[in-house]
PDB file of C-alpha atoms in Angstrom:
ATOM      1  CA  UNK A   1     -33.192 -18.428 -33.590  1.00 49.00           C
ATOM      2  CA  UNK A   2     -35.741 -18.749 -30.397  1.00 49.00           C
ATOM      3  CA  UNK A   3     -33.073 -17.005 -28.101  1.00 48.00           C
ATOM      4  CA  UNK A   4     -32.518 -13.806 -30.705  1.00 44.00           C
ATOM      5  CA  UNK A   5     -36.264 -13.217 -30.816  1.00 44.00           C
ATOM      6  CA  UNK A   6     -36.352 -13.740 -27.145  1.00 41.00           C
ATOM      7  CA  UNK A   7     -33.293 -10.613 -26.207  1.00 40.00           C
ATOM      8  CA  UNK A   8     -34.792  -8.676 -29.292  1.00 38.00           C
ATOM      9  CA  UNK A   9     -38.477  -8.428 -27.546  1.00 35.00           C
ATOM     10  CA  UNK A  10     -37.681  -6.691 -24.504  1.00 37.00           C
ATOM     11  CA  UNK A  11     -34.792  -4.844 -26.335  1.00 36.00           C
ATOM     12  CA  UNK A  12     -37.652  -2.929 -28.530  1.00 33.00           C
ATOM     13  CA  UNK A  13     -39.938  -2.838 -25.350  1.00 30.00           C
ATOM     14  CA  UNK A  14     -37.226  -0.988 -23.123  1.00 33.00           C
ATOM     15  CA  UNK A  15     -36.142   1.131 -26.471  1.00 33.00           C
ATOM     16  CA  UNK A  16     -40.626   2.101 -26.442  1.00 33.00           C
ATOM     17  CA  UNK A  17     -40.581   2.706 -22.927  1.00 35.00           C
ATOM     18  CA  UNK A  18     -37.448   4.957 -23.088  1.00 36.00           C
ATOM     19  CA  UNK A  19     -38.395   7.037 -25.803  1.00 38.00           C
ATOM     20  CA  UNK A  20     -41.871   7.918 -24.097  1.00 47.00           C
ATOM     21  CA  UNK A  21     -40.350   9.033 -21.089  1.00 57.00           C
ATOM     22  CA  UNK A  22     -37.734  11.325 -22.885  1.00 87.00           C
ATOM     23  CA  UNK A  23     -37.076  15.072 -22.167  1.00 91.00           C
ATOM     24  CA  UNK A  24     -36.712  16.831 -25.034  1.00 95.00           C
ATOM     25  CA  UNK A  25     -34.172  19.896 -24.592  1.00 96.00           C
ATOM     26  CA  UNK A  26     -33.319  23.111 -26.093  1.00 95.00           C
ATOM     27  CA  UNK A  27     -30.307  25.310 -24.710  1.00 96.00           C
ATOM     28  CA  UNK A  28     -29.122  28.632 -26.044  1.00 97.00           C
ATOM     29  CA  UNK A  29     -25.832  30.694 -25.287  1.00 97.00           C
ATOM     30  CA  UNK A  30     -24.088  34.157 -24.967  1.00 96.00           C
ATOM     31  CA  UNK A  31     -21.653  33.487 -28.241  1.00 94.00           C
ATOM     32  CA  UNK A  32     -19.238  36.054 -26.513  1.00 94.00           C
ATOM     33  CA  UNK A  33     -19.228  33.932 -23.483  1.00 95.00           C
ATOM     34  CA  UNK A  34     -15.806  32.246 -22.709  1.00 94.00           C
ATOM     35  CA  UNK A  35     -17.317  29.187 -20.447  1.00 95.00           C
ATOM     36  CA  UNK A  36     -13.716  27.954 -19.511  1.00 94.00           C
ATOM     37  CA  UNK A  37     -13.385  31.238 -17.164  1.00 94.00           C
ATOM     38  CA  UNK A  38     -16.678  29.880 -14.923  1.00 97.00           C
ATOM     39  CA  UNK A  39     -14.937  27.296 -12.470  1.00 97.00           C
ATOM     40  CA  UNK A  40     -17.501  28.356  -9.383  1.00 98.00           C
ATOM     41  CA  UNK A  41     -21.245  28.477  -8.726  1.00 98.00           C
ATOM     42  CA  UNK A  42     -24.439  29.506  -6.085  1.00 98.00           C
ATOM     43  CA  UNK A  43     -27.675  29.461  -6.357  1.00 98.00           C
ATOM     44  CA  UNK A  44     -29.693  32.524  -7.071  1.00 97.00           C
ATOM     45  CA  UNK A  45     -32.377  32.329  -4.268  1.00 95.00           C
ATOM     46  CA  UNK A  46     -34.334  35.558  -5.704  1.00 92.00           C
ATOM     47  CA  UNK A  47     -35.102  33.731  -8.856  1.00 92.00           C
ATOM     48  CA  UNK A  48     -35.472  30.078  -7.562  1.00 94.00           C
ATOM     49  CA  UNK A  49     -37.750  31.833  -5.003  1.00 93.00           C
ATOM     50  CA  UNK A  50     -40.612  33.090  -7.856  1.00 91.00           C
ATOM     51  CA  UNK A  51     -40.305  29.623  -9.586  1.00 91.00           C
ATOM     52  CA  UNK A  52     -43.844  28.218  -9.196  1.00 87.00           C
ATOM     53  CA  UNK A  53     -43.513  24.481  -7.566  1.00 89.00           C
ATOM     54  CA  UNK A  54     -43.053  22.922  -4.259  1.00 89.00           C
ATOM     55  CA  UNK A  55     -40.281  23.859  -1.839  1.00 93.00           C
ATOM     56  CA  UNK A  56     -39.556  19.781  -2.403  1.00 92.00           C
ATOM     57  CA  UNK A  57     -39.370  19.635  -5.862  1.00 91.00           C
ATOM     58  CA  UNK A  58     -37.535  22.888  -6.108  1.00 95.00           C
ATOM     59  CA  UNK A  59     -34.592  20.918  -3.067  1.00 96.00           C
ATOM     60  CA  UNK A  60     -35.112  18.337  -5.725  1.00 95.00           C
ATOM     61  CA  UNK A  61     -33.998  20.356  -8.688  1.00 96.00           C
ATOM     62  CA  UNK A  62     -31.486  22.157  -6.794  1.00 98.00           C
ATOM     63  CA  UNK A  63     -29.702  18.718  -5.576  1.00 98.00           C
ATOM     64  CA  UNK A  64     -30.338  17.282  -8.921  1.00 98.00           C
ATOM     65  CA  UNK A  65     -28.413  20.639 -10.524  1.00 98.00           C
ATOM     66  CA  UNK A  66     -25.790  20.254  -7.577  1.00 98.00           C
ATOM     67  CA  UNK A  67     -25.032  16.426  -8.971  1.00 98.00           C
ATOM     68  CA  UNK A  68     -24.501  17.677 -12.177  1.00 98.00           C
ATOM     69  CA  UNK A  69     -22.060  20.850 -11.478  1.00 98.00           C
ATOM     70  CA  UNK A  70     -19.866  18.762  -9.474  1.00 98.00           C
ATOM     71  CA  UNK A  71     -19.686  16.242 -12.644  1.00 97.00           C
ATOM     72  CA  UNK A  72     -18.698  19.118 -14.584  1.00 97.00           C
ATOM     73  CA  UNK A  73     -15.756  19.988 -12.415  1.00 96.00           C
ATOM     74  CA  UNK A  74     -17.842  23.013 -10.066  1.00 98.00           C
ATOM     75  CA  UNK A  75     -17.636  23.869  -7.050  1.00 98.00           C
ATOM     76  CA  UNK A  76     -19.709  25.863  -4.792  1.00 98.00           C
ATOM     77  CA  UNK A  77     -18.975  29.039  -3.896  1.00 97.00           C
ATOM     78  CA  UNK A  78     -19.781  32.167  -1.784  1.00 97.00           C
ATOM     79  CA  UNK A  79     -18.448  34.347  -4.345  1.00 97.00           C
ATOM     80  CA  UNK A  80     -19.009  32.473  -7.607  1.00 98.00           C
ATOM     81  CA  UNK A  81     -18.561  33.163 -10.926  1.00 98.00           C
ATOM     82  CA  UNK A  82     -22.011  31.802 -12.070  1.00 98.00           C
ATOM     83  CA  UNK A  83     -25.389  32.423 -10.244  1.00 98.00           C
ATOM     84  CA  UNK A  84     -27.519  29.304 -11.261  1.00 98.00           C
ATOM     85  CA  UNK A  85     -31.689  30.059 -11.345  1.00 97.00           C
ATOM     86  CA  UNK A  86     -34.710  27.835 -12.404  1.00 97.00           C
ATOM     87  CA  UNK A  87     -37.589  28.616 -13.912  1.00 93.00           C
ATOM     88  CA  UNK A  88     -40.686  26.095 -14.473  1.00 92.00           C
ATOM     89  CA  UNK A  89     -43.633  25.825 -16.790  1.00 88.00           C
ATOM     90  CA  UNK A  90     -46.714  23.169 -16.807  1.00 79.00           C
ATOM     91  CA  UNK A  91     -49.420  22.708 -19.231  1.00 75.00           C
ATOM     92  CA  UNK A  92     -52.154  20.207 -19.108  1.00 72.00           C
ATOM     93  CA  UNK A  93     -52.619  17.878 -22.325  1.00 67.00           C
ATOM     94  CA  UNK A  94     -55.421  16.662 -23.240  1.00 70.00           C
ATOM     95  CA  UNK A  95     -55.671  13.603 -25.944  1.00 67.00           C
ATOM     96  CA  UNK A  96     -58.949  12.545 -27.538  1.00 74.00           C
ATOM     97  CA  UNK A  97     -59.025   9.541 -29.454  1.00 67.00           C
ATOM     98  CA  UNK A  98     -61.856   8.465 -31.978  1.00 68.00           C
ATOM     99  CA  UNK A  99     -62.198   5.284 -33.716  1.00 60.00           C
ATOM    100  CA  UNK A 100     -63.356   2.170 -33.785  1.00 52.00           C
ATOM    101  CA  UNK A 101     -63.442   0.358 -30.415  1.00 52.00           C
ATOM    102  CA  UNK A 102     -65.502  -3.469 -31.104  1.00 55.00           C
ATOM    103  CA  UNK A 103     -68.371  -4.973 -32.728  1.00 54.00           C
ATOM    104  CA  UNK A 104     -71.210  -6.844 -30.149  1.00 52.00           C
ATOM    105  CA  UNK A 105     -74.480  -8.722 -30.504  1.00 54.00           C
ATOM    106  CA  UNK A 106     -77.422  -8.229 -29.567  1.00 54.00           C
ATOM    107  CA  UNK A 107     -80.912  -6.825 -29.939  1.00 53.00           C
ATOM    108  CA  UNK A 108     -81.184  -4.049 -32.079  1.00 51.00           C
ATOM    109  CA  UNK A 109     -83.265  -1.273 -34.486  1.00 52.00           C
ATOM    110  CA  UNK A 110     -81.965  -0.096 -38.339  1.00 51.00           C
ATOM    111  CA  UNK A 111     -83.914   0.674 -41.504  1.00 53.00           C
ATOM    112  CA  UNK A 112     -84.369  -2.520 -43.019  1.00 53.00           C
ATOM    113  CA  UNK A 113     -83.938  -4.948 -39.412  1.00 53.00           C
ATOM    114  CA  UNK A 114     -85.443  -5.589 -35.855  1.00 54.00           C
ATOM    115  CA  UNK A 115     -83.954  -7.501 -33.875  1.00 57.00           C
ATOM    116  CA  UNK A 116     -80.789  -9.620 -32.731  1.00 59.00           C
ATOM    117  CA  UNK A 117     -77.858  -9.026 -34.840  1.00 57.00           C
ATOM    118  CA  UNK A 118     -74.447  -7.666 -34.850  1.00 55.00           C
ATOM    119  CA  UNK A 119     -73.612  -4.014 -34.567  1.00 53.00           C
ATOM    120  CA  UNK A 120     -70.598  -2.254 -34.697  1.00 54.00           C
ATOM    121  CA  UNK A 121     -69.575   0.518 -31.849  1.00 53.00           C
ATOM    122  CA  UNK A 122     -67.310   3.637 -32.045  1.00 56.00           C
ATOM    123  CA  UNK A 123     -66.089   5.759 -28.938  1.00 62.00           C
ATOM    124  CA  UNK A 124     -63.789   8.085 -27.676  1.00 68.00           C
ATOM    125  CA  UNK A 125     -60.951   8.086 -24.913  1.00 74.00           C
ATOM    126  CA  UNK A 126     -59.878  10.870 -23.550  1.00 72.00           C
ATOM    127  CA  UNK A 127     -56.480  11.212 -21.660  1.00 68.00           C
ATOM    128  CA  UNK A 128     -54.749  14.171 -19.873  1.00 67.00           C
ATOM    129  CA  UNK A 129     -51.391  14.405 -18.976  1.00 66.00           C
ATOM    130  CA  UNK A 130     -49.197  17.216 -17.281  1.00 72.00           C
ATOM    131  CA  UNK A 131     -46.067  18.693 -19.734  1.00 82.00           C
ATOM    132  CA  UNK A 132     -43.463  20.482 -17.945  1.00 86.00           C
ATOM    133  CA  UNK A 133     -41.072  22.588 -18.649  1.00 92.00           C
ATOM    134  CA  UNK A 134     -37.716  23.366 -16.578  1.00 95.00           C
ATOM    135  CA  UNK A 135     -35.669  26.127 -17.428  1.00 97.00           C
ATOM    136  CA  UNK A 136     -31.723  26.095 -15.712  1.00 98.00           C
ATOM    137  CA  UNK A 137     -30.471  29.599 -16.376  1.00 98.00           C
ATOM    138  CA  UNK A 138     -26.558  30.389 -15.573  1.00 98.00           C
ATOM    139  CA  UNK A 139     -25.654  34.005 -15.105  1.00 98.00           C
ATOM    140  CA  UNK A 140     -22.373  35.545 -15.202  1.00 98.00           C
ATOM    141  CA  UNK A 141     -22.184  37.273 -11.699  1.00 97.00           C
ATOM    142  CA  UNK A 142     -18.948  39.976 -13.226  1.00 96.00           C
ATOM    143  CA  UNK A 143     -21.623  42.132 -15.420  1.00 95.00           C
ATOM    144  CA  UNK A 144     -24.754  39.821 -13.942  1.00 95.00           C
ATOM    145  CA  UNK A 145     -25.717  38.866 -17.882  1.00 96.00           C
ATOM    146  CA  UNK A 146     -27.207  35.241 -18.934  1.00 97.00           C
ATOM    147  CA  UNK A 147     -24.752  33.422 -20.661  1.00 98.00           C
ATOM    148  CA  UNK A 148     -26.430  30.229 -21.046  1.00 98.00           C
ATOM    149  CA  UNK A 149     -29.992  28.772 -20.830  1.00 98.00           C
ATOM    150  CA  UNK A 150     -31.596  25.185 -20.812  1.00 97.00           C
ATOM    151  CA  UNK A 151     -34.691  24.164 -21.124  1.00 97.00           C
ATOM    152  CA  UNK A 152     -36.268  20.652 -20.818  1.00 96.00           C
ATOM    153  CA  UNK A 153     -39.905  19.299 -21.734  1.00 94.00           C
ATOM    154  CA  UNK A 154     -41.582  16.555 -20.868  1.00 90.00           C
ATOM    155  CA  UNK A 155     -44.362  14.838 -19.214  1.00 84.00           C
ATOM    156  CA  UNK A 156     -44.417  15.135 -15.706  1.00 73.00           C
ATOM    157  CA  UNK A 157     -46.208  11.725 -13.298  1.00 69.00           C
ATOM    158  CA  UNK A 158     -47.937  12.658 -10.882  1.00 66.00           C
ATOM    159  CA  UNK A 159     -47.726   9.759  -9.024  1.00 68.00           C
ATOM    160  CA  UNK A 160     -47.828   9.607  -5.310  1.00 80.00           C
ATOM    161  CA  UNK A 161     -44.750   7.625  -5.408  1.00 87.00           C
ATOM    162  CA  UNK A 162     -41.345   9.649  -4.669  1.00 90.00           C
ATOM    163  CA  UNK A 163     -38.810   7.557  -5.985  1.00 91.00           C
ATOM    164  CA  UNK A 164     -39.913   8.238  -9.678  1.00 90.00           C
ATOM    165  CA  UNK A 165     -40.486  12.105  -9.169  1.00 88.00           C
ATOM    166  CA  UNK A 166     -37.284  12.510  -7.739  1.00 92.00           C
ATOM    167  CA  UNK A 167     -35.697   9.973 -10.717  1.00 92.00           C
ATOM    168  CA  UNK A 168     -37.817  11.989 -13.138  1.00 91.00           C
ATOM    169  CA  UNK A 169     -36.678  15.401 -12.146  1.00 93.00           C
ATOM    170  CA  UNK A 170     -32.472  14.060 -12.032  1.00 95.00           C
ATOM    171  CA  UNK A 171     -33.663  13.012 -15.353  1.00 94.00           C
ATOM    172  CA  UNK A 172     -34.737  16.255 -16.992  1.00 94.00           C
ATOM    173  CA  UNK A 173     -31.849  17.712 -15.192  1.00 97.00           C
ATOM    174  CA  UNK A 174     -29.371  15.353 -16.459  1.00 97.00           C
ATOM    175  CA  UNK A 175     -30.570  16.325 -19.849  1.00 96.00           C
ATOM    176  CA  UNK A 176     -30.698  19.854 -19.708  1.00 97.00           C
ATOM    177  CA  UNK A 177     -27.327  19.958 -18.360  1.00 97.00           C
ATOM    178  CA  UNK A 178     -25.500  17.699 -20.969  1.00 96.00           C
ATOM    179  CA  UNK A 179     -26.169  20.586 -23.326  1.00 95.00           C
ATOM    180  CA  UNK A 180     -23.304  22.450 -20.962  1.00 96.00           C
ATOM    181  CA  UNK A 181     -20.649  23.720 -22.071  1.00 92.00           C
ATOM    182  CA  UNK A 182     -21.847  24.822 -25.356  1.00 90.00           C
ATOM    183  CA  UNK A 183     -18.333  24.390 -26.963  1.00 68.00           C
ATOM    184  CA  UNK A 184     -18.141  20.515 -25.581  1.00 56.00           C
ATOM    185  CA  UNK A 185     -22.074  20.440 -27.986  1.00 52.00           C
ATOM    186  CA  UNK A 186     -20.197  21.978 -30.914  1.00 47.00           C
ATOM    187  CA  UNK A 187     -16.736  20.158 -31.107  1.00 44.00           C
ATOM    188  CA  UNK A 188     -19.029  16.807 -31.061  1.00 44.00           C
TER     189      UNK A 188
END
């Protein structure tokens, strides 16, 4: 019984500390679209130019997107049949908790007392974090239409360390890009 508690512990912890750092994603599609004609791909350097972030987190992106294509059976191309563009978004949060934070003793004024006692105190904590959103748009480059969009949100770290940006971005990447091809999504 000691060794099921023990594996079921850090199987909820690493289930809580999955589900805070999720991406949540949203994709949406040209229905007259047929996705089996795209086989080849390039970047769209007028868009990814206006998207608002680093030059290193948009070679981030654009190696993250590059990982994914090639899973999905793309090459890339110098005349391709999809132009691929990104597109980000960042809002600050801000998170104010009341409540009750811990009693104390000590000296101390009310109505009908002077003196030591116990009191009770109540606070706030604020927080702020950063939520991001990436947007991965694929246009057709024949009549230069979008024919699919994908959008992922979630908290961004800013953290000085590397490793998890770059893991975070591949992550919301990763994400977005499961939602591609729509037809895989709807024969699930």
């Amino acid at each position: 019984m000691k060794n099921i508690k023990l594996v079921t512990l850090p199987a909820l912890l690493m289930l809580f500390i999955v589900s805070c750092s999720s991406v949540k994603v949203l994709s949406d599609y040209d229905k007259e679209a047929n996705f089996n004609n795209f086989k080849t791909y390039a970047f769209y350097k007028t868009g990814i130019d206006k998207a608002q972030i680093s030059d290193l987190d948009k070679k981030r992106i654009l190696r993250a997107i590059e990982t994914e294509m090639a899973a999905k059976g793309f090459t890339k191309s110098k005349n391709p049949d999809l132009l691929v563009s990104i597109f980000t978004k960042e809002q600050e949060q801000v998170d104010i908790y009341n409540g009750y934070w811990g009693g104390y003793y000590g000296w101390g004024w009310s109505p009908y007392y002077w003196g030591p006692g116990y009191g009770y105190g109540y606070g706030s904590n604020v927080s702020t974090s950063t939520e991001g959103s990436l947007y991965i748009d694929l246009i057709d480059t024949r009549n230069k239409q979008l024919v699919w969009q994908g959008k992922g949100i979630g908290t961004l770290y800013n953290s000085g360390n590397i490793d998890k940006k770059e893991a975070r971005i591949k992550e919301f990447v990763s994400h977005i890009m499961e939602q591609y091809p729509p037809n895989a999504i709807a024969a699930k």
